[in-house]
Amino acid sequence: MGHTTKSNWELIKNGMFSENTIFKMAISLCPSIAVTNSLKNGFFMGVSVIFVQVMVNLTVSLIRNFINPKIRIPIFMMVIAGYVSIIDMSMAAWARPVYKQIGLYIQLIVAFASIFARAEVFAVKNKLIPSIADGLGMGIGFFLAMVVISFFRELLGKGALWGIPIVQGNPLLIMVLPAGGFFAVGLLMGFFNWLDARVAAKKAA
Amino acid sequence: MDFNKLFQLIIAASLINNFVFTRFLGLCIFFGVSKKMETAVGMSITFTAVMVVSAALSWVVFQYIMVPLDITFLKIIVFIGIIAALVQSADTIMKKVSPSLYYKLGIYLALITTNCIILAVPLINAGESYTFIESMAFGLGSGLGFALALVIMASIREKLEVADIPAPFKGMPISFIVAGLIALAFTGFSGLITLYELRAISRWL
């Protein structure tokens, strides 16, 4: 069993930056475009994912000694589906307007490669506290990506943030269209790659 | 049976509401396997088949088991279970009946269970309360749309391999930008069905 040797803070940072779900690993991409046409939707999606990721890691870590390795995949799926159902129903009850727009994608958190992957490679092998830290880091990393993408898309596409108009004049409509989502993620990814290369070059010099 | 509606459903699901370009589902697979034409074609065939069968199967379970028992709130858990079981049995049957086909398409089957595009079909079917035939038509249309997207993307990316791209944009970022351009082209389909309906009506008049 590969126990982690990293401290909790390192685990959180790892999920936020060096293994960022969207920009570095490039998995769980569907919502990164689907729900990021407004900051509010991106924010709610991010919060839901933090909740599901932390709770799944916590649960899987708690029951790790009882899981038969042969049937671990169905067990993980059931754990994830359970928590997704909880967030799905709570959102349908308390955040109706947002849920109407992003409900389908909330339900589809169940098929997120990132959540499943953390249960498979981390939580099932590690103790409770590191697992929670890992889940928190991964969740926050995803949340940050959502917020950054939706920030740019809403600001450029509607001239507004959180539904409040900020910039006057003609907005860049394409940014809130489907195509704009792809452009925004592609450009941001390229930007972060460029930043990484710069930082690495500075360290080497 | 209303063939007109079925035709519209297939066209709408494959072109107008294309899963990849307007609903942003299955993006991980879309970017993951679109590097080579051969894998893209294999993936498309497997996906379309699984989508039609899982749409039919989950419709039966939803209408005849979950609705009478009033447990529709469990739909996420039940649908993911159905798909996992279906994929596992397809895997086993294919290995036994047609080893050559299994050798070609088996690896794609394993990737399907945790894919949002497959889960989205039964969820949307349940939400829109389609009939049995309509559900299957929707599954078929979605599968064809996904196949179209994959094949287009794969043919472009095979050319991209030899293109001179700025270093930070190599790999994922440029694929996103390309996908954005294709998505832009796909927005052109958005008036298709209304046009079709108008022509049908004008013929009646």
mmCIF file of C-alpha atoms in Angstrom:
data_model
loop_
_atom_site.group_PDB
_atom_site.id
_atom_site.type_symbol
_atom_site.label_atom_id
_atom_site.label_comp_id
_atom_site.label_asym_id
_atom_site.label_seq_id
_atom_site.Cartn_x
_atom_site.Cartn_y
_atom_site.Cartn_z
ATOM 1 C CA MET A 1 0.000 0.000 0.000
ATOM 2 C CA GLY A 2 1.465 3.325 -1.029
ATOM 3 C CA HIS A 3 0.984 5.642 1.917
ATOM 4 C CA THR A 4 1.633 9.249 1.144
ATOM 5 C CA THR A 5 4.583 10.976 2.751
ATOM 6 C CA LYS A 6 3.491 14.491 1.915
ATOM 7 C CA SER A 7 2.142 16.855 4.542
ATOM 8 C CA ASN A 8 -1.491 17.874 4.406
ATOM 9 C CA TRP A 9 -0.667 21.357 3.185
ATOM 10 C CA GLU A 10 1.457 19.933 0.361
ATOM 11 C CA LEU A 11 -1.443 17.682 -0.620
ATOM 12 C CA ILE A 12 -3.829 20.621 -0.833
ATOM 13 C CA LYS A 13 -1.360 22.674 -2.867
ATOM 14 C CA ASN A 14 -0.698 19.725 -5.156
ATOM 15 C CA GLY A 15 -4.387 19.506 -6.067
ATOM 16 C CA MET A 16 -4.745 23.243 -6.487
ATOM 17 C CA PHE A 17 -1.801 23.864 -8.785
ATOM 18 C CA SER A 18 0.593 21.173 -9.961
ATOM 19 C CA GLU A 19 -2.153 18.600 -10.581
ATOM 20 C CA ASN A 20 -4.975 21.000 -11.345
ATOM 21 C CA THR A 21 -7.818 18.934 -12.783
ATOM 22 C CA ILE A 22 -8.687 21.190 -15.694
ATOM 23 C CA PHE A 23 -5.510 22.967 -16.718
ATOM 24 C CA LYS A 24 -2.875 20.344 -15.968
ATOM 25 C CA MET A 25 -4.541 16.924 -16.061
ATOM 26 C CA ALA A 26 -7.131 17.945 -18.666
ATOM 27 C CA ILE A 27 -9.798 15.629 -17.282
ATOM 28 C CA SER A 28 -13.415 16.354 -16.273
ATOM 29 C CA LEU A 29 -13.541 18.951 -18.997
ATOM 30 C CA CYS A 30 -17.245 18.884 -19.795
ATOM 31 C CA PRO A 31 -18.392 21.343 -17.110
ATOM 32 C CA SER A 32 -15.394 23.601 -17.679
ATOM 33 C CA ILE A 33 -17.166 24.789 -20.806
ATOM 34 C CA ALA A 34 -20.772 23.901 -20.156
ATOM 35 C CA VAL A 35 -21.377 25.872 -16.967
ATOM 36 C CA THR A 36 -18.837 28.658 -17.224
ATOM 37 C CA ASN A 37 -20.856 31.182 -19.219
ATOM 38 C CA SER A 38 -21.616 33.008 -15.992
ATOM 39 C CA LEU A 39 -19.651 33.398 -12.771
ATOM 40 C CA LYS A 40 -22.593 32.284 -10.653
ATOM 41 C CA ASN A 41 -22.980 28.962 -12.467
ATOM 42 C CA GLY A 42 -19.238 28.331 -12.340
ATOM 43 C CA PHE A 43 -19.186 29.113 -8.620
ATOM 44 C CA PHE A 44 -22.028 26.713 -7.793
ATOM 45 C CA MET A 45 -20.468 23.965 -9.910
ATOM 46 C CA GLY A 46 -17.146 24.417 -8.134
ATOM 47 C CA VAL A 47 -18.724 24.282 -4.688
ATOM 48 C CA SER A 48 -20.654 21.109 -5.574
ATOM 49 C CA VAL A 49 -17.489 19.421 -6.764
ATOM 50 C CA ILE A 50 -15.570 20.376 -3.592
ATOM 51 C CA PHE A 51 -18.362 18.835 -1.517
ATOM 52 C CA VAL A 52 -18.558 15.615 -3.544
ATOM 53 C CA GLN A 53 -14.789 15.182 -3.785
ATOM 54 C CA VAL A 54 -14.179 15.659 -0.058
ATOM 55 C CA MET A 55 -17.083 13.447 1.016
ATOM 56 C CA VAL A 56 -16.153 10.677 -1.433
ATOM 57 C CA ASN A 57 -12.522 10.681 -0.302
ATOM 58 C CA LEU A 58 -13.631 10.687 3.338
ATOM 59 C CA THR A 59 -16.058 7.794 2.854
ATOM 60 C CA VAL A 60 -13.759 5.677 0.712
ATOM 61 C CA SER A 61 -10.897 6.203 3.164
ATOM 62 C CA LEU A 62 -13.120 5.141 6.091
ATOM 63 C CA ILE A 63 -14.315 1.941 4.424
ATOM 64 C CA ARG A 64 -11.047 1.136 2.645
ATOM 65 C CA ASN A 65 -10.321 -1.914 4.807
ATOM 66 C CA PHE A 66 -13.704 -3.476 4.045
ATOM 67 C CA ILE A 67 -13.654 -3.055 0.268
ATOM 68 C CA ASN A 68 -12.925 -6.186 -1.690
ATOM 69 C CA PRO A 69 -10.535 -5.031 -4.445
ATOM 70 C CA LYS A 70 -12.451 -7.035 -7.053
ATOM 71 C CA ILE A 71 -15.663 -5.054 -6.683
ATOM 72 C CA ARG A 72 -14.131 -1.699 -5.785
ATOM 73 C CA ILE A 73 -15.275 0.042 -8.978
ATOM 74 C CA PRO A 74 -19.027 -0.505 -8.433
ATOM 75 C CA ILE A 75 -18.575 0.458 -4.776
ATOM 76 C CA PHE A 76 -16.867 3.736 -5.692
ATOM 77 C CA MET A 77 -19.590 4.460 -8.239
ATOM 78 C CA MET A 78 -22.304 3.932 -5.629
ATOM 79 C CA VAL A 79 -20.549 6.161 -3.086
ATOM 80 C CA ILE A 80 -20.103 8.922 -5.666
ATOM 81 C CA ALA A 81 -23.675 8.579 -6.976
ATOM 82 C CA GLY A 82 -25.011 8.840 -3.424
ATOM 83 C CA TYR A 83 -23.289 12.142 -2.720
ATOM 84 C CA VAL A 84 -24.148 13.520 -6.149
ATOM 85 C CA SER A 85 -27.804 12.736 -5.498
ATOM 86 C CA ILE A 86 -27.579 14.662 -2.212
ATOM 87 C CA ILE A 87 -26.123 17.774 -3.862
ATOM 88 C CA ASP A 88 -28.542 17.408 -6.788
ATOM 89 C CA MET A 89 -31.604 17.374 -4.543
ATOM 90 C CA SER A 90 -30.384 20.136 -2.222
ATOM 91 C CA MET A 91 -29.678 22.369 -5.180
ATOM 92 C CA ALA A 92 -33.057 21.620 -6.747
ATOM 93 C CA ALA A 93 -34.634 22.704 -3.459
ATOM 94 C CA TRP A 94 -32.574 25.758 -2.518
ATOM 95 C CA ALA A 95 -31.018 27.174 -5.665
ATOM 96 C CA ARG A 96 -33.788 26.720 -8.213
ATOM 97 C CA PRO A 97 -32.758 29.306 -10.869
ATOM 98 C CA VAL A 98 -29.170 28.054 -11.017
ATOM 99 C CA TYR A 99 -30.286 24.430 -10.951
ATOM 100 C CA LYS A 100 -32.472 24.989 -13.999
ATOM 101 C CA GLN A 101 -29.387 25.949 -15.987
ATOM 102 C CA ILE A 102 -26.761 23.550 -14.713
ATOM 103 C CA GLY A 103 -28.836 20.703 -13.240
ATOM 104 C CA LEU A 104 -27.849 18.185 -15.896
ATOM 105 C CA TYR A 105 -24.170 18.865 -15.316
ATOM 106 C CA ILE A 106 -24.561 18.559 -11.543
ATOM 107 C CA GLN A 107 -26.065 15.102 -12.071
ATOM 108 C CA LEU A 108 -23.186 14.221 -14.348
ATOM 109 C CA ILE A 109 -20.602 14.876 -11.619
ATOM 110 C CA VAL A 110 -21.157 11.183 -11.018
ATOM 111 C CA ALA A 111 -19.212 10.423 -14.189
ATOM 112 C CA PHE A 112 -16.297 12.725 -13.377
ATOM 113 C CA ALA A 113 -13.016 11.006 -14.044
ATOM 114 C CA SER A 114 -11.271 13.218 -11.488
ATOM 115 C CA ILE A 115 -13.428 12.230 -8.529
ATOM 116 C CA PHE A 116 -13.251 8.565 -9.384
ATOM 117 C CA ALA A 117 -9.497 8.798 -9.944
ATOM 118 C CA ARG A 118 -8.807 10.328 -6.520
ATOM 119 C CA ALA A 119 -10.795 7.572 -4.820
ATOM 120 C CA GLU A 120 -8.925 4.947 -6.828
ATOM 121 C CA VAL A 121 -5.356 6.258 -6.566
ATOM 122 C CA PHE A 122 -5.441 8.065 -3.241
ATOM 123 C CA ALA A 123 -8.285 7.637 -0.773
ATOM 124 C CA VAL A 124 -8.397 3.856 -0.910
ATOM 125 C CA LYS A 125 -4.732 3.658 0.130
ATOM 126 C CA ASN A 126 -4.474 6.456 2.683
ATOM 127 C CA LYS A 127 -5.647 7.429 6.156
ATOM 128 C CA LEU A 128 -8.597 9.698 6.804
ATOM 129 C CA ILE A 129 -6.916 13.092 7.271
ATOM 130 C CA PRO A 130 -4.600 12.979 4.223
ATOM 131 C CA SER A 131 -7.532 11.772 2.130
ATOM 132 C CA ILE A 132 -9.640 14.736 3.188
ATOM 133 C CA ALA A 133 -6.730 17.092 2.453
ATOM 134 C CA ASP A 134 -6.274 15.542 -0.962
ATOM 135 C CA GLY A 135 -9.975 15.831 -1.750
ATOM 136 C CA LEU A 136 -10.020 19.420 -0.555
ATOM 137 C CA GLY A 137 -7.026 20.316 -2.727
ATOM 138 C CA MET A 138 -8.463 18.687 -5.823
ATOM 139 C CA GLY A 139 -11.858 20.265 -5.182
ATOM 140 C CA ILE A 140 -10.412 23.738 -4.672
ATOM 141 C CA GLY A 141 -8.254 23.345 -7.771
ATOM 142 C CA PHE A 142 -11.353 22.566 -9.804
ATOM 143 C CA PHE A 143 -13.256 25.414 -8.143
ATOM 144 C CA LEU A 144 -10.488 27.902 -9.008
ATOM 145 C CA ALA A 145 -10.454 26.759 -12.637
ATOM 146 C CA MET A 146 -14.244 27.186 -12.856
ATOM 147 C CA VAL A 147 -14.101 30.662 -11.319
ATOM 148 C CA VAL A 148 -11.230 31.861 -13.536
ATOM 149 C CA ILE A 149 -12.839 30.618 -16.756
ATOM 150 C CA SER A 150 -16.316 31.909 -15.925
ATOM 151 C CA PHE A 151 -14.882 35.239 -14.732
ATOM 152 C CA PHE A 152 -13.340 35.924 -18.138
ATOM 153 C CA ARG A 153 -16.259 34.563 -20.118
ATOM 154 C CA GLU A 154 -18.939 36.556 -18.313
ATOM 155 C CA LEU A 155 -16.864 39.723 -18.210
ATOM 156 C CA LEU A 156 -15.996 39.593 -21.904
ATOM 157 C CA GLY A 157 -19.220 38.053 -23.173
ATOM 158 C CA LYS A 158 -21.808 40.017 -21.189
ATOM 159 C CA GLY A 159 -19.809 42.850 -19.662
ATOM 160 C CA ALA A 160 -21.081 41.696 -16.278
ATOM 161 C CA LEU A 161 -20.057 39.719 -13.194
ATOM 162 C CA TRP A 162 -22.485 37.647 -11.107
ATOM 163 C CA GLY A 163 -25.248 39.118 -13.264
ATOM 164 C CA ILE A 164 -24.320 42.711 -12.354
ATOM 165 C CA PRO A 165 -23.357 44.886 -15.336
ATOM 166 C CA ILE A 166 -19.843 46.314 -15.023
ATOM 167 C CA VAL A 167 -18.631 47.405 -18.431
ATOM 168 C CA GLN A 168 -20.753 49.492 -20.782
ATOM 169 C CA GLY A 169 -20.772 49.049 -24.526
ATOM 170 C CA ASN A 170 -20.861 46.136 -26.928
ATOM 171 C CA PRO A 171 -19.753 42.882 -25.279
ATOM 172 C CA LEU A 172 -17.867 40.170 -27.137
ATOM 173 C CA LEU A 173 -20.883 37.930 -27.645
ATOM 174 C CA ILE A 174 -18.880 34.954 -28.884
ATOM 175 C CA MET A 175 -17.433 34.369 -25.406
ATOM 176 C CA VAL A 176 -20.784 33.217 -23.995
ATOM 177 C CA LEU A 177 -21.555 31.120 -27.068
ATOM 178 C CA PRO A 178 -20.430 27.465 -27.040
ATOM 179 C CA ALA A 179 -17.439 28.222 -29.266
ATOM 180 C CA GLY A 180 -16.191 30.886 -26.851
ATOM 181 C CA GLY A 181 -15.935 28.304 -24.091
ATOM 182 C CA PHE A 182 -13.504 26.258 -26.124
ATOM 183 C CA PHE A 183 -11.505 29.376 -26.995
ATOM 184 C CA ALA A 184 -11.383 30.551 -23.375
ATOM 185 C CA VAL A 185 -10.179 27.205 -22.017
ATOM 186 C CA GLY A 186 -7.664 26.781 -24.833
ATOM 187 C CA LEU A 187 -6.203 30.256 -24.360
ATOM 188 C CA LEU A 188 -6.045 29.949 -20.561
ATOM 189 C CA MET A 189 -4.393 26.530 -20.836
ATOM 190 C CA GLY A 190 -1.823 27.973 -23.231
ATOM 191 C CA PHE A 191 -1.265 30.889 -20.861
ATOM 192 C CA PHE A 192 -0.637 28.594 -17.883
ATOM 193 C CA ASN A 193 1.753 26.463 -19.953
ATOM 194 C CA TRP A 194 3.634 29.617 -20.917
ATOM 195 C CA LEU A 195 3.732 30.729 -17.258
ATOM 196 C CA ASP A 196 5.060 27.318 -16.221
ATOM 197 C CA ALA A 197 7.784 27.440 -18.836
ATOM 198 C CA ARG A 198 8.770 30.937 -17.674
ATOM 199 C CA VAL A 199 8.927 29.912 -14.014
ATOM 200 C CA ALA A 200 10.938 26.786 -14.857
ATOM 201 C CA ALA A 201 13.365 28.816 -16.975
ATOM 202 C CA LYS A 202 13.852 31.311 -14.112
ATOM 203 C CA LYS A 203 14.513 28.511 -11.633
ATOM 204 C CA ALA A 204 17.062 26.940 -13.956
ATOM 205 C CA ALA A 205 18.880 30.252 -14.514
ATOM 206 C CA MET B 1 -45.655 6.071 -35.439
ATOM 207 C CA ASP B 2 -44.605 9.581 -36.241
ATOM 208 C CA PHE B 3 -41.595 9.230 -38.509
ATOM 209 C CA ASN B 4 -41.431 12.951 -38.991
ATOM 210 C CA LYS B 5 -40.806 13.465 -35.284
ATOM 211 C CA LEU B 6 -38.268 10.650 -35.136
ATOM 212 C CA PHE B 7 -36.340 12.128 -38.029
ATOM 213 C CA GLN B 8 -36.365 15.521 -36.363
ATOM 214 C CA LEU B 9 -35.173 13.987 -33.106
ATOM 215 C CA ILE B 10 -32.222 12.308 -34.785
ATOM 216 C CA ILE B 11 -31.250 15.447 -36.690
ATOM 217 C CA ALA B 12 -31.662 17.628 -33.617
ATOM 218 C CA ALA B 13 -29.636 15.314 -31.389
ATOM 219 C CA SER B 14 -26.831 14.809 -33.871
ATOM 220 C CA LEU B 15 -26.407 18.239 -35.453
ATOM 221 C CA ILE B 16 -28.269 21.013 -33.647
ATOM 222 C CA ASN B 17 -27.724 19.859 -30.083
ATOM 223 C CA ASN B 18 -24.525 18.030 -30.888
ATOM 224 C CA PHE B 19 -23.287 16.508 -27.653
ATOM 225 C CA VAL B 20 -19.743 17.701 -28.017
ATOM 226 C CA PHE B 21 -20.166 21.140 -29.524
ATOM 227 C CA THR B 22 -23.300 22.507 -27.930
ATOM 228 C CA ARG B 23 -23.810 20.409 -24.809
ATOM 229 C CA PHE B 24 -20.107 19.883 -24.036
ATOM 230 C CA LEU B 25 -20.419 16.271 -22.995
ATOM 231 C CA GLY B 26 -17.865 13.532 -23.493
ATOM 232 C CA LEU B 27 -15.074 16.047 -23.807
ATOM 233 C CA CYS B 28 -12.489 13.878 -22.047
ATOM 234 C CA ILE B 29 -12.982 11.104 -24.574
ATOM 235 C CA PHE B 30 -13.321 13.629 -27.378
ATOM 236 C CA PHE B 31 -9.901 15.111 -26.674
ATOM 237 C CA GLY B 32 -8.401 11.848 -25.466
ATOM 238 C CA VAL B 33 -8.989 9.545 -28.421
ATOM 239 C CA SER B 34 -9.149 11.941 -31.349
ATOM 240 C CA LYS B 35 -5.436 11.754 -32.109
ATOM 241 C CA LYS B 36 -5.755 8.906 -34.621
ATOM 242 C CA MET B 37 -8.488 8.268 -37.154
ATOM 243 C CA GLU B 38 -8.549 4.531 -36.493
ATOM 244 C CA THR B 39 -9.210 4.806 -32.749
ATOM 245 C CA ALA B 40 -11.753 7.554 -33.382
ATOM 246 C CA VAL B 41 -13.768 5.305 -35.688
ATOM 247 C CA GLY B 42 -13.611 2.363 -33.265
ATOM 248 C CA MET B 43 -14.716 4.563 -30.408
ATOM 249 C CA SER B 44 -17.611 6.035 -32.413
ATOM 250 C CA ILE B 45 -19.010 2.611 -33.306
ATOM 251 C CA THR B 46 -18.785 1.340 -29.730
ATOM 252 C CA PHE B 47 -20.313 4.504 -28.303
ATOM 253 C CA THR B 48 -23.263 4.637 -30.686
ATOM 254 C CA ALA B 49 -24.120 0.994 -30.031
ATOM 255 C CA VAL B 50 -23.890 1.330 -26.241
ATOM 256 C CA MET B 51 -25.921 4.546 -26.298
ATOM 257 C CA VAL B 52 -28.854 3.031 -28.195
ATOM 258 C CA VAL B 53 -28.946 -0.115 -26.043
ATOM 259 C CA SER B 54 -28.555 1.755 -22.746
ATOM 260 C CA ALA B 55 -31.255 4.247 -23.777
ATOM 261 C CA ALA B 56 -33.673 1.384 -24.441
ATOM 262 C CA LEU B 57 -32.755 -0.529 -21.290
ATOM 263 C CA SER B 58 -32.947 2.404 -18.927
ATOM 264 C CA TRP B 59 -36.242 3.530 -20.474
ATOM 265 C CA VAL B 60 -37.784 0.159 -19.613
ATOM 266 C CA VAL B 61 -36.396 0.219 -16.073
ATOM 267 C CA PHE B 62 -37.450 3.839 -15.557
ATOM 268 C CA GLN B 63 -41.020 3.465 -16.860
ATOM 269 C CA TYR B 64 -41.890 -0.006 -15.543
ATOM 270 C CA ILE B 65 -39.945 -0.196 -12.297
ATOM 271 C CA MET B 66 -38.985 3.232 -11.021
ATOM 272 C CA VAL B 67 -42.115 5.204 -11.875
ATOM 273 C CA PRO B 68 -44.569 2.659 -10.372
ATOM 274 C CA LEU B 69 -42.439 2.359 -7.226
ATOM 275 C CA ASP B 70 -42.088 6.139 -7.056
ATOM 276 C CA ILE B 71 -38.297 5.997 -6.740
ATOM 277 C CA THR B 72 -37.414 8.274 -9.650
ATOM 278 C CA PHE B 73 -35.199 10.312 -7.321
ATOM 279 C CA LEU B 74 -32.749 7.391 -7.432
ATOM 280 C CA LYS B 75 -32.313 7.752 -11.188
ATOM 281 C CA ILE B 76 -28.633 8.758 -11.092
ATOM 282 C CA ILE B 77 -27.647 5.699 -9.055
ATOM 283 C CA VAL B 78 -29.860 3.308 -11.036
ATOM 284 C CA PHE B 79 -28.753 4.548 -14.472
ATOM 285 C CA ILE B 80 -25.057 4.358 -13.673
ATOM 286 C CA GLY B 81 -25.639 0.847 -12.341
ATOM 287 C CA ILE B 82 -27.466 -0.192 -15.519
ATOM 288 C CA ILE B 83 -24.711 1.181 -17.720
ATOM 289 C CA ALA B 84 -21.945 -0.450 -15.687
ATOM 290 C CA ALA B 85 -23.734 -3.803 -15.847
ATOM 291 C CA LEU B 86 -24.450 -3.393 -19.574
ATOM 292 C CA VAL B 87 -20.857 -2.539 -20.417
ATOM 293 C CA GLN B 88 -19.533 -5.408 -18.317
ATOM 294 C CA SER B 89 -21.857 -7.920 -19.989
ATOM 295 C CA ALA B 90 -21.150 -6.546 -23.474
ATOM 296 C CA ASP B 91 -17.481 -7.004 -22.687
ATOM 297 C CA THR B 92 -17.961 -10.628 -21.639
ATOM 298 C CA ILE B 93 -20.318 -11.524 -24.502
ATOM 299 C CA MET B 94 -18.079 -9.955 -27.129
ATOM 300 C CA LYS B 95 -15.040 -11.798 -25.796
ATOM 301 C CA LYS B 96 -16.903 -15.094 -26.136
ATOM 302 C CA VAL B 97 -18.834 -14.555 -29.386
ATOM 303 C CA SER B 98 -16.470 -12.482 -31.485
ATOM 304 C CA PRO B 99 -12.870 -12.379 -30.227
ATOM 305 C CA SER B 100 -11.682 -10.458 -33.291
ATOM 306 C CA LEU B 101 -14.213 -7.676 -32.698
ATOM 307 C CA TYR B 102 -13.341 -7.714 -29.011
ATOM 308 C CA TYR B 103 -9.685 -7.324 -29.873
ATOM 309 C CA LYS B 104 -10.543 -4.222 -31.906
ATOM 310 C CA LEU B 105 -13.148 -2.504 -29.727
ATOM 311 C CA GLY B 106 -12.712 -4.048 -26.268
ATOM 312 C CA ILE B 107 -10.437 -1.346 -24.885
ATOM 313 C CA TYR B 108 -12.994 1.344 -25.683
ATOM 314 C CA LEU B 109 -15.701 -0.508 -23.777
ATOM 315 C CA ALA B 110 -13.717 -0.242 -20.560
ATOM 316 C CA LEU B 111 -13.605 3.534 -20.925
ATOM 317 C CA ILE B 112 -17.344 3.898 -21.352
ATOM 318 C CA THR B 113 -18.706 3.303 -17.852
ATOM 319 C CA THR B 114 -17.395 6.511 -16.376
ATOM 320 C CA ASN B 115 -18.360 8.655 -19.303
ATOM 321 C CA CYS B 116 -20.815 11.467 -18.960
ATOM 322 C CA ILE B 117 -22.086 11.257 -22.527
ATOM 323 C CA ILE B 118 -23.441 7.757 -22.000
ATOM 324 C CA LEU B 119 -25.103 8.671 -18.720
ATOM 325 C CA ALA B 120 -26.557 11.861 -20.162
ATOM 326 C CA VAL B 121 -28.738 10.014 -22.688
ATOM 327 C CA PRO B 122 -30.948 8.178 -20.150
ATOM 328 C CA LEU B 123 -31.028 11.248 -17.882
ATOM 329 C CA ILE B 124 -32.239 13.502 -20.704
ATOM 330 C CA ASN B 125 -34.682 10.828 -21.904
ATOM 331 C CA ALA B 126 -36.180 10.648 -18.420
ATOM 332 C CA GLY B 127 -36.299 14.426 -18.116
ATOM 333 C CA GLU B 128 -38.010 14.933 -21.490
ATOM 334 C CA SER B 129 -40.288 11.887 -20.965
ATOM 335 C CA TYR B 130 -39.706 10.475 -24.443
ATOM 336 C CA THR B 131 -41.483 7.300 -25.563
ATOM 337 C CA PHE B 132 -39.557 4.055 -26.041
ATOM 338 C CA ILE B 133 -38.917 4.563 -29.750
ATOM 339 C CA GLU B 134 -38.118 8.248 -29.254
ATOM 340 C CA SER B 135 -35.590 7.369 -26.565
ATOM 341 C CA MET B 136 -33.813 5.021 -28.910
ATOM 342 C CA ALA B 137 -33.904 7.601 -31.703
ATOM 343 C CA PHE B 138 -32.420 10.153 -29.341
ATOM 344 C CA GLY B 139 -29.692 7.683 -28.361
ATOM 345 C CA LEU B 140 -28.942 6.966 -32.021
ATOM 346 C CA GLY B 141 -28.864 10.638 -32.974
ATOM 347 C CA SER B 142 -26.586 11.506 -30.064
ATOM 348 C CA GLY B 143 -24.266 8.637 -30.938
ATOM 349 C CA LEU B 144 -24.076 9.699 -34.580
ATOM 350 C CA GLY B 145 -23.413 13.295 -33.571
ATOM 351 C CA PHE B 146 -20.614 12.192 -31.289
ATOM 352 C CA ALA B 147 -19.169 10.013 -34.058
ATOM 353 C CA LEU B 148 -19.264 12.925 -36.488
ATOM 354 C CA ALA B 149 -17.484 15.193 -34.019
ATOM 355 C CA LEU B 150 -14.813 12.593 -33.286
ATOM 356 C CA VAL B 151 -14.099 11.892 -36.941
ATOM 357 C CA ILE B 152 -13.876 15.586 -37.848
ATOM 358 C CA MET B 153 -11.566 16.250 -34.915
ATOM 359 C CA ALA B 154 -9.361 13.235 -35.626
ATOM 360 C CA SER B 155 -8.873 14.197 -39.254
ATOM 361 C CA ILE B 156 -7.845 17.719 -38.231
ATOM 362 C CA ARG B 157 -5.528 16.574 -35.462
ATOM 363 C CA GLU B 158 -3.660 14.183 -37.734
ATOM 364 C CA LYS B 159 -2.711 17.270 -39.758
ATOM 365 C CA LEU B 160 -1.981 19.321 -36.634
ATOM 366 C CA GLU B 161 0.774 16.884 -35.677
ATOM 367 C CA VAL B 162 3.006 18.288 -38.387
ATOM 368 C CA ALA B 163 1.940 21.939 -38.031
ATOM 369 C CA ASP B 164 4.215 24.544 -36.485
ATOM 370 C CA ILE B 165 2.455 25.607 -33.270
ATOM 371 C CA PRO B 166 3.788 28.005 -30.582
ATOM 372 C CA ALA B 167 5.299 25.874 -27.815
ATOM 373 C CA PRO B 168 2.847 26.715 -24.980
ATOM 374 C CA PHE B 169 -0.096 25.813 -27.208
ATOM 375 C CA LYS B 170 1.158 22.384 -28.262
ATOM 376 C CA GLY B 171 -1.149 19.478 -27.470
ATOM 377 C CA MET B 172 -4.307 20.286 -25.507
ATOM 378 C CA PRO B 173 -4.628 24.091 -25.855
ATOM 379 C CA ILE B 174 -4.550 24.081 -29.658
ATOM 380 C CA SER B 175 -7.057 21.213 -29.720
ATOM 381 C CA PHE B 176 -9.414 23.369 -27.691
ATOM 382 C CA ILE B 177 -9.068 26.260 -30.095
ATOM 383 C CA VAL B 178 -9.724 23.932 -33.041
ATOM 384 C CA ALA B 179 -12.779 22.544 -31.260
ATOM 385 C CA GLY B 180 -13.948 26.121 -30.754
ATOM 386 C CA LEU B 181 -13.724 26.779 -34.483
ATOM 387 C CA ILE B 182 -15.703 23.617 -35.256
ATOM 388 C CA ALA B 183 -18.270 24.617 -32.622
ATOM 389 C CA LEU B 184 -18.611 27.950 -34.378
ATOM 390 C CA ALA B 185 -19.393 26.101 -37.595
ATOM 391 C CA PHE B 186 -21.923 23.927 -35.779
ATOM 392 C CA THR B 187 -23.876 26.956 -34.555
ATOM 393 C CA GLY B 188 -24.846 27.278 -38.220
ATOM 394 C CA PHE B 189 -27.068 24.215 -37.808
ATOM 395 C CA SER B 190 -29.195 25.876 -35.149
ATOM 396 C CA GLY B 191 -31.974 26.986 -37.538
ATOM 397 C CA LEU B 192 -32.240 23.672 -39.360
ATOM 398 C CA ILE B 193 -35.333 22.120 -37.803
ATOM 399 C CA THR B 194 -37.480 25.239 -37.729
ATOM 400 C CA LEU B 195 -36.661 25.684 -41.401
ATOM 401 C CA TYR B 196 -37.690 22.123 -42.074
ATOM 402 C CA GLU B 197 -40.961 22.576 -40.200
ATOM 403 C CA LEU B 198 -41.746 25.797 -42.041
ATOM 404 C CA ARG B 199 -41.315 24.082 -45.387
ATOM 405 C CA ALA B 200 -43.600 21.240 -44.291
ATOM 406 C CA ILE B 201 -46.233 23.727 -43.184
ATOM 407 C CA SER B 202 -46.019 25.782 -46.367
ATOM 408 C CA ARG B 203 -46.607 22.614 -48.387
ATOM 409 C CA TRP B 204 -49.816 22.018 -46.433
ATOM 410 C CA LEU B 205 -50.966 25.524 -47.131
#
